[in-house]
Amino acid sequence: MSTATELALPVVEHDDSTSAARLNWLRAGLLGANDGIVSVAAVLVGVAGAGAGTGPVLAAGTAALVGGAVSMALGEYVSVSGARDAQRTGQAAQQAHLEAEAEDAVTIAAHYRSLGVSPAVADSVASELVRPEVRDRRAAAALRDAEDEVVSPMRAAWVSAATFTAGAALPFLAMLLAPGSIKVAVTVIAVLVALAVTGTTGATLGGAPRGRATLRVVIGGALALAATYAAGAILGAHAF
């Protein structure tokens, strides 16, 4: 939810919140794709590491894809439904009022001075914004913004499932199309390249350093694949 201080500039805040909502959807899509890439690839590589043939590997991957997509969809549906229910039961309205009440004139004036507003004007604006009737209007505006940010639970579920499935398709295709002797190697390379792309994209959207963010995602994916392959190889060697 937007803070009360930020709501003092409604036009700018509306534009910012719209852009932020779009970025949040993009980031959520990237996270869903990352989950699909890593989790399904880990299952494929792990089962292949146990020495299973192409059929069992793809069967296990299919189960991981379906289960993961359903889990992601249910998780998003429950989460968004909870947020919507909170709006409807008045919890969000109470929180908006609490946020508006929590800020005093000194804090608000300091905020505007940090933006380059002259001290006299900042103090004058702050004194107006803490008036009870203005606090109520700001809280109402914050509530409207929060309600606009709560999307359809069903839409969130479908988006989450779709991005997970799209991410999972890559290791599936790599495992399916690569020659038998190098299936695992090709899948691992394809996954790490895909993670580098999603990591760079996510860092760009979030304004974070791309190199460090991308490295984190790639290293995390590599560790997950190495762990599942090792587990599969150990279980395969000691199967009874």
C-alpha positions as a Markdown table, in Angstrom:
| # | Residue | x | y | z |
|---|---|---|---|---|
| 1 | Met | 0.0 | 0.0 | 0.0 |
| 2 | Ser | 1.2 | 3.5 | -0.8 |
| 3 | Thr | 2.3 | 5.6 | 2.2 |
| 4 | Ala | 0.3 | 8.6 | 3.1 |
| 5 | Thr | 3.1 | 11.0 | 2.4 |
| 6 | Glu | 3.4 | 9.7 | -1.2 |
| 7 | Leu | -0.3 | 10.2 | -1.7 |
| 8 | Ala | 0.2 | 14.0 | -1.4 |
| 9 | Leu | 0.9 | 14.0 | -5.1 |
| 10 | Pro | -2.1 | 12.1 | -6.5 |
| 11 | Val | -1.4 | 12.4 | -10.2 |
| 12 | Val | 2.2 | 11.4 | -10.0 |
| 13 | Glu | 1.3 | 8.7 | -7.5 |
| 14 | His | -1.3 | 7.3 | -9.9 |
| 15 | Asp | 1.2 | 7.1 | -12.7 |
| 16 | Asp | 3.8 | 5.5 | -10.5 |
| 17 | Ser | 1.4 | 3.0 | -9.1 |
| 18 | Thr | 0.3 | 2.0 | -12.6 |
| 19 | Ser | 3.9 | 1.5 | -13.7 |
| 20 | Ala | 4.7 | -0.4 | -10.5 |
| 21 | Ala | 1.8 | -2.7 | -11.0 |
| 22 | Arg | 3.0 | -3.6 | -14.5 |
| 23 | Leu | 6.5 | -4.2 | -13.2 |
| 24 | Asn | 5.2 | -6.4 | -10.4 |
| 25 | Trp | 3.3 | -8.5 | -13.0 |
| 26 | Leu | 6.5 | -8.8 | -15.1 |
| 27 | Arg | 8.6 | -9.7 | -12.1 |
| 28 | Ala | 5.9 | -12.2 | -11.0 |
| 29 | Gly | 6.0 | -13.7 | -14.4 |
| 30 | Leu | 9.8 | -14.0 | -14.4 |
| 31 | Leu | 9.6 | -15.7 | -10.9 |
| 32 | Gly | 7.1 | -18.2 | -12.2 |
| 33 | Ala | 9.2 | -18.9 | -15.2 |
| 34 | Asn | 12.3 | -19.4 | -13.0 |
| 35 | Asp | 10.4 | -21.8 | -10.8 |
| 36 | Gly | 9.3 | -23.8 | -13.8 |
| 37 | Ile | 12.8 | -23.9 | -15.3 |
| 38 | Val | 14.7 | -24.9 | -12.1 |
| 39 | Ser | 12.2 | -27.2 | -10.5 |
| 40 | Val | 11.3 | -29.3 | -13.6 |
| 41 | Ala | 14.9 | -29.3 | -14.8 |
| 42 | Ala | 16.0 | -30.6 | -11.4 |
| 43 | Val | 13.5 | -33.4 | -11.5 |
| 44 | Leu | 14.6 | -34.3 | -15.1 |
| 45 | Val | 18.3 | -34.2 | -14.3 |
| 46 | Gly | 17.8 | -36.1 | -11.0 |
| 47 | Val | 15.9 | -38.9 | -12.6 |
| 48 | Ala | 18.4 | -39.1 | -15.5 |
| 49 | Gly | 21.2 | -39.2 | -12.9 |
| 50 | Ala | 19.6 | -42.3 | -11.5 |
| 51 | Gly | 20.1 | -44.0 | -14.8 |
| 52 | Ala | 16.5 | -44.0 | -16.0 |
| 53 | Gly | 15.6 | -44.1 | -19.6 |
| 54 | Thr | 14.0 | -41.3 | -21.6 |
| 55 | Gly | 10.4 | -42.5 | -20.9 |
| 56 | Pro | 10.7 | -42.5 | -17.1 |
| 57 | Val | 12.6 | -39.2 | -17.2 |
| 58 | Leu | 9.9 | -37.5 | -19.2 |
| 59 | Ala | 7.1 | -39.1 | -17.1 |
| 60 | Ala | 8.7 | -37.7 | -14.0 |
| 61 | Gly | 9.2 | -34.3 | -15.6 |
| 62 | Thr | 5.5 | -34.2 | -16.7 |
| 63 | Ala | 4.4 | -35.0 | -13.2 |
| 64 | Ala | 6.7 | -32.2 | -11.9 |
| 65 | Leu | 5.3 | -29.8 | -14.5 |
| 66 | Val | 1.6 | -30.5 | -13.8 |
| 67 | Gly | 2.1 | -30.6 | -10.0 |
| 68 | Gly | 4.2 | -27.4 | -10.0 |
| 69 | Ala | 1.8 | -25.5 | -12.3 |
| 70 | Val | -1.2 | -26.5 | -10.2 |
| 71 | Ser | 0.6 | -25.7 | -6.9 |
| 72 | Met | 1.7 | -22.2 | -8.3 |
| 73 | Ala | -1.9 | -21.5 | -9.4 |
| 74 | Leu | -3.4 | -22.5 | -6.1 |
| 75 | Gly | -0.9 | -20.5 | -4.2 |
| 76 | Glu | -1.6 | -17.4 | -6.2 |
| 77 | Tyr | -5.3 | -17.9 | -6.0 |
| 78 | Val | -5.3 | -18.3 | -2.2 |
| 79 | Ser | -2.9 | -15.4 | -1.7 |
| 80 | Val | -4.8 | -12.9 | -3.9 |
| 81 | Ser | -8.2 | -14.1 | -2.5 |
| 82 | Gly | -6.9 | -13.4 | 1.0 |
| 83 | Ala | -5.8 | -9.9 | -0.1 |
| 84 | Arg | -9.2 | -9.3 | -1.7 |
| 85 | Asp | -11.0 | -10.6 | 1.4 |
| 86 | Ala | -9.0 | -8.2 | 3.6 |
| 87 | Gln | -10.1 | -5.3 | 1.4 |
| 88 | Arg | -13.7 | -6.3 | 1.7 |
| 89 | Thr | -13.7 | -6.9 | 5.5 |
| 90 | Gly | -12.3 | -3.4 | 6.1 |
| 91 | Gln | -8.8 | -4.4 | 7.3 |
| 92 | Ala | -7.2 | -2.4 | 4.4 |
| 93 | Ala | -9.3 | 0.7 | 5.3 |
| 94 | Gln | -8.1 | 0.4 | 8.9 |
| 95 | Gln | -4.5 | 0.0 | 7.8 |
| 96 | Ala | -4.8 | 3.0 | 5.5 |
| 97 | His | -6.1 | 5.2 | 8.4 |
| 98 | Leu | -3.3 | 3.9 | 10.7 |
| 99 | Glu | -0.7 | 4.8 | 8.1 |
| 100 | Ala | -2.2 | 8.3 | 7.7 |
| 101 | Glu | -2.3 | 8.8 | 11.4 |
| 102 | Ala | 1.2 | 7.6 | 12.0 |
| 103 | Glu | 2.9 | 10.4 | 10.1 |
| 104 | Asp | 3.4 | 13.7 | 11.8 |
| 105 | Ala | 4.2 | 17.1 | 10.3 |
| 106 | Val | 7.9 | 16.8 | 11.0 |
| 107 | Thr | 8.2 | 13.6 | 9.1 |
| 108 | Ile | 6.2 | 14.9 | 6.1 |
| 109 | Ala | 8.1 | 18.2 | 6.0 |
| 110 | Ala | 11.4 | 16.3 | 6.0 |
| 111 | His | 10.2 | 14.1 | 3.1 |
| 112 | Tyr | 9.4 | 17.2 | 1.0 |
| 113 | Arg | 12.7 | 18.9 | 1.9 |
| 114 | Ser | 14.5 | 15.8 | 0.8 |
| 115 | Leu | 12.8 | 16.2 | -2.6 |
| 116 | Gly | 14.2 | 19.8 | -2.9 |
| 117 | Val | 11.2 | 21.7 | -1.7 |
| 118 | Ser | 12.1 | 24.8 | 0.3 |
| 119 | Pro | 11.7 | 24.5 | 4.1 |
| 120 | Ala | 9.0 | 27.1 | 4.3 |
| 121 | Val | 6.8 | 25.4 | 1.6 |
| 122 | Ala | 7.5 | 22.0 | 3.0 |
| 123 | Asp | 6.5 | 23.0 | 6.5 |
| 124 | Ser | 3.3 | 24.7 | 5.1 |
| 125 | Val | 2.3 | 21.6 | 3.1 |
| 126 | Ala | 3.0 | 19.3 | 6.1 |
| 127 | Ser | 0.8 | 21.4 | 8.4 |
| 128 | Glu | -2.0 | 21.0 | 5.9 |
| 129 | Leu | -1.6 | 17.3 | 5.4 |
| 130 | Val | -1.9 | 16.5 | 9.1 |
| 131 | Arg | -5.3 | 18.2 | 9.4 |
| 132 | Pro | -7.9 | 15.5 | 10.4 |
| 133 | Glu | -10.1 | 16.0 | 7.3 |
| 134 | Val | -7.0 | 15.8 | 5.0 |
| 135 | Arg | -5.8 | 12.7 | 6.8 |
| 136 | Asp | -9.1 | 11.1 | 6.1 |
| 137 | Arg | -9.0 | 11.9 | 2.4 |
| 138 | Arg | -5.5 | 10.7 | 2.1 |
| 139 | Ala | -6.4 | 7.4 | 3.8 |
| 140 | Ala | -9.4 | 7.0 | 1.4 |
| 141 | Ala | -7.0 | 7.6 | -1.6 |
| 142 | Ala | -4.6 | 5.0 | -0.2 |
| 143 | Leu | -7.5 | 2.5 | 0.1 |
| 144 | Arg | -8.6 | 3.2 | -3.5 |
| 145 | Asp | -5.0 | 2.6 | -4.7 |
| 146 | Ala | -4.8 | -0.6 | -2.7 |
| 147 | Glu | -8.1 | -1.9 | -4.1 |
| 148 | Asp | -6.9 | -1.2 | -7.7 |
| 149 | Glu | -3.8 | -3.2 | -7.0 |
| 150 | Val | -5.8 | -6.3 | -6.0 |
| 151 | Val | -6.3 | -8.3 | -9.2 |
| 152 | Ser | -8.6 | -11.2 | -9.9 |
| 153 | Pro | -7.6 | -14.3 | -8.0 |
| 154 | Met | -8.4 | -16.4 | -11.1 |
| 155 | Arg | -6.3 | -14.2 | -13.3 |
| 156 | Ala | -3.4 | -14.4 | -10.9 |
| 157 | Ala | -3.7 | -18.2 | -10.8 |
| 158 | Trp | -3.7 | -18.6 | -14.6 |
| 159 | Val | -0.8 | -16.2 | -15.0 |
| 160 | Ser | 1.3 | -18.1 | -12.4 |
| 161 | Ala | 0.5 | -21.5 | -14.0 |
| 162 | Ala | 1.2 | -20.2 | -17.5 |
| 163 | Thr | 4.6 | -18.7 | -16.7 |
| 164 | Phe | 5.6 | -21.8 | -14.7 |
| 165 | Thr | 4.6 | -24.0 | -17.7 |
| 166 | Ala | 6.5 | -21.8 | -20.1 |
| 167 | Gly | 9.6 | -22.0 | -18.0 |
| 168 | Ala | 9.3 | -25.7 | -17.7 |
| 169 | Ala | 9.0 | -26.2 | -21.4 |
| 170 | Leu | 12.7 | -25.3 | -21.9 |
| 171 | Pro | 14.3 | -28.2 | -20.0 |
| 172 | Phe | 11.6 | -30.5 | -21.4 |
| 173 | Leu | 12.6 | -29.7 | -25.0 |
| 174 | Ala | 16.3 | -29.9 | -24.2 |
| 175 | Met | 15.9 | -33.3 | -22.6 |
| 176 | Leu | 13.7 | -34.5 | -25.4 |
| 177 | Leu | 15.6 | -33.3 | -28.4 |
| 178 | Ala | 19.2 | -33.7 | -27.3 |
| 179 | Pro | 21.1 | -36.9 | -28.3 |
| 180 | Gly | 21.0 | -39.6 | -25.6 |
| 181 | Ser | 24.6 | -39.4 | -24.5 |
| 182 | Ile | 24.5 | -35.6 | -23.8 |
| 183 | Lys | 20.9 | -35.1 | -22.8 |
| 184 | Val | 21.8 | -34.0 | -19.2 |
| 185 | Ala | 24.7 | -31.8 | -20.4 |
| 186 | Val | 22.5 | -30.0 | -23.0 |
| 187 | Thr | 19.7 | -29.6 | -20.5 |
| 188 | Val | 22.0 | -28.1 | -17.9 |
| 189 | Ile | 23.5 | -25.6 | -20.4 |
| 190 | Ala | 20.0 | -24.6 | -21.7 |
| 191 | Val | 18.8 | -24.1 | -18.2 |
| 192 | Leu | 21.7 | -22.0 | -17.1 |
| 193 | Val | 21.5 | -19.8 | -20.2 |
| 194 | Ala | 17.7 | -19.3 | -19.6 |
| 195 | Leu | 18.3 | -18.4 | -16.0 |
| 196 | Ala | 21.0 | -15.9 | -17.1 |
| 197 | Val | 18.4 | -14.3 | -19.4 |
| 198 | Thr | 15.6 | -14.2 | -16.7 |
| 199 | Gly | 18.1 | -13.0 | -14.1 |
| 200 | Thr | 19.3 | -10.1 | -16.2 |
| 201 | Thr | 15.7 | -9.2 | -17.2 |
| 202 | Gly | 14.5 | -9.2 | -13.6 |
| 203 | Ala | 17.5 | -7.1 | -12.5 |
| 204 | Thr | 16.8 | -4.6 | -15.3 |
| 205 | Leu | 13.2 | -4.3 | -14.3 |
| 206 | Gly | 14.1 | -3.9 | -10.7 |
| 207 | Gly | 16.9 | -1.4 | -11.3 |
| 208 | Ala | 19.4 | -3.8 | -9.6 |
| 209 | Pro | 23.0 | -4.5 | -10.7 |
| 210 | Arg | 22.6 | -7.0 | -13.5 |
| 211 | Gly | 25.8 | -8.9 | -13.1 |
| 212 | Arg | 25.4 | -9.7 | -9.4 |
| 213 | Ala | 21.7 | -10.5 | -9.7 |
| 214 | Thr | 22.2 | -12.8 | -12.8 |
| 215 | Leu | 25.1 | -14.5 | -11.1 |
| 216 | Arg | 22.9 | -15.3 | -8.0 |
| 217 | Val | 20.2 | -16.9 | -10.2 |
| 218 | Val | 22.7 | -18.9 | -12.3 |
| 219 | Ile | 24.6 | -20.2 | -9.3 |
| 220 | Gly | 21.4 | -21.1 | -7.5 |
| 221 | Gly | 20.1 | -23.0 | -10.5 |
| 222 | Ala | 23.5 | -24.8 | -10.9 |
| 223 | Leu | 23.5 | -25.8 | -7.3 |
| 224 | Ala | 20.0 | -27.2 | -7.5 |
| 225 | Leu | 20.8 | -29.2 | -10.6 |
| 226 | Ala | 24.0 | -30.5 | -9.2 |
| 227 | Ala | 22.3 | -31.6 | -5.9 |
| 228 | Thr | 19.4 | -33.4 | -7.7 |
| 229 | Tyr | 21.8 | -35.1 | -10.2 |
| 230 | Ala | 24.0 | -36.3 | -7.3 |
| 231 | Ala | 21.0 | -37.5 | -5.3 |
| 232 | Gly | 19.7 | -39.4 | -8.4 |
| 233 | Ala | 23.1 | -40.9 | -9.1 |
| 234 | Ile | 23.5 | -42.1 | -5.5 |
| 235 | Leu | 20.0 | -43.6 | -5.4 |
| 236 | Gly | 20.5 | -45.2 | -8.8 |
| 237 | Ala | 23.8 | -46.8 | -7.7 |
| 238 | His | 22.2 | -48.2 | -4.6 |
| 239 | Ala | 18.8 | -49.1 | -5.9 |
| 240 | Phe | 17.4 | -52.4 | -4.8 |
